[in-house]
Amino acid sequence: MPMAPVPSLGSFPFGRPVIPVLQADRAPKRVFVLGVYASAVHAQWRGPDERVRVRALAVASEPSIFWRGEDVARIVAEIEVPARFGRLEPAAPQFNGPSGVALDDCFLEPLGLARADAWLCDLVPYSCVNPAQGAALAREYLPLVADGLPAPTVGPVPSVLATAERRAEILTEIEASGADVVVLLGDQPLRWFLRELDGERRARLAAFGATPSSYGRLHRVRIGTRDRLVLPVAHPRQVARLGSHSKEWFALHDTWRRDVAPSLLG
């Protein structure tokens, strides 16, 4: 659920504030899903000459956690761009909501779950600038700040994805969710969250199993006030082949979603 703007999180190109994105439905859930960092709404930016300056520029916080891309045209249309700098239009569909679609299609549905059954969370609950976005800003946007475009202050992906304070916040959410199963999406939730709990030392997905007979199984781990079942699985980028991805993790997950997931939670 988007919260009130927090100035310290900065602003996107064209001025929208970066807003934390958290779980909106706070009712008890069957599973708790932990990802890496919040995504963003992406627009294609055309100059006044109609030349495409950036084909997928992050311009606003996603309106809900693990957003599927709904209502993107309205969101982009509400961002004001002076005519002398061109205009924005929605980026291609693959740039808006792919992780949310992957969450539903590749994780929840194979497990027999819907969004209403899942409490969603990210290590970093707000959008960050990855290197590709940073390069696009430096090339096309920043040279125009002197001419009147608002300077973007959204930060890069932090080197520390979860401080002790952030881990405590995540634990509070897990307790509130009431979930017995904690789904961890890829290496980063393992490294920055699970490894810090109760002596757990496995910080990479491969350590939990990287064969068809071991991948995507449940592991009992002490989390918060009680033991819970942890389900380590590959990141949505891998399993939905979103850009650069591992063929090996894709194949393992494809087998899992077909042969293992439907009976995993009973």
PDB file of N, CA and C in Angstrom, residues 33 76 106 150 161 174 179 218 229 241:
ATOM      1  N   VAL A  33       5.551 -13.860   1.387  1.00  0.00           N
ATOM      2  CA  VAL A  33       6.477 -13.861   0.258  1.00  0.00           C
ATOM      3  C   VAL A  33       7.433 -12.684   0.398  1.00  0.00           C
ATOM      4  N   VAL A  76       0.695   7.114 -16.092  1.00  0.00           N
ATOM      5  CA  VAL A  76       1.658   7.863 -16.908  1.00  0.00           C
ATOM      6  C   VAL A  76       1.062   9.180 -17.379  1.00  0.00           C
ATOM      7  N   CYS A 106       3.862 -18.156 -11.769  1.00  0.00           N
ATOM      8  CA  CYS A 106       4.959 -19.114 -11.566  1.00  0.00           C
ATOM      9  C   CYS A 106       5.110 -19.586 -10.123  1.00  0.00           C
ATOM     10  N   PRO A 150      13.103  18.772 -13.483  1.00  0.00           N
ATOM     11  CA  PRO A 150      13.433  18.571 -12.064  1.00  0.00           C
ATOM     12  C   PRO A 150      14.500  17.493 -11.904  1.00  0.00           C
ATOM     13  N   LEU A 161      21.035  -4.571   1.626  1.00  0.00           N
ATOM     14  CA  LEU A 161      19.626  -4.668   1.258  1.00  0.00           C
ATOM     15  C   LEU A 161      18.690  -4.765   2.463  1.00  0.00           C
ATOM     16  N   ILE A 174       5.881 -10.596   9.297  1.00  0.00           N
ATOM     17  CA  ILE A 174       5.662 -12.045   9.289  1.00  0.00           C
ATOM     18  C   ILE A 174       4.730 -12.443  10.439  1.00  0.00           C
ATOM     19  N   ALA A 179       1.345 -16.279   8.800  1.00  0.00           N
ATOM     20  CA  ALA A 179       1.667 -17.323   7.830  1.00  0.00           C
ATOM     21  C   ALA A 179       2.568 -18.392   8.424  1.00  0.00           C
ATOM     22  N   LEU A 218      10.238 -27.605   1.307  1.00  0.00           N
ATOM     23  CA  LEU A 218      10.012 -26.881   2.551  1.00  0.00           C
ATOM     24  C   LEU A 218      11.084 -27.238   3.581  1.00  0.00           C
ATOM     25  N   LEU A 229       7.834 -22.921   8.087  1.00  0.00           N
ATOM     26  CA  LEU A 229       8.356 -23.622   6.923  1.00  0.00           C
ATOM     27  C   LEU A 229       8.833 -22.601   5.908  1.00  0.00           C
ATOM     28  N   ARG A 241      11.954 -15.800 -17.137  1.00  0.00           N
ATOM     29  CA  ARG A 241      12.900 -15.406 -18.209  1.00  0.00           C
ATOM     30  C   ARG A 241      12.775 -13.917 -18.528  1.00  0.00           C
TER      31      ARG A 241
END
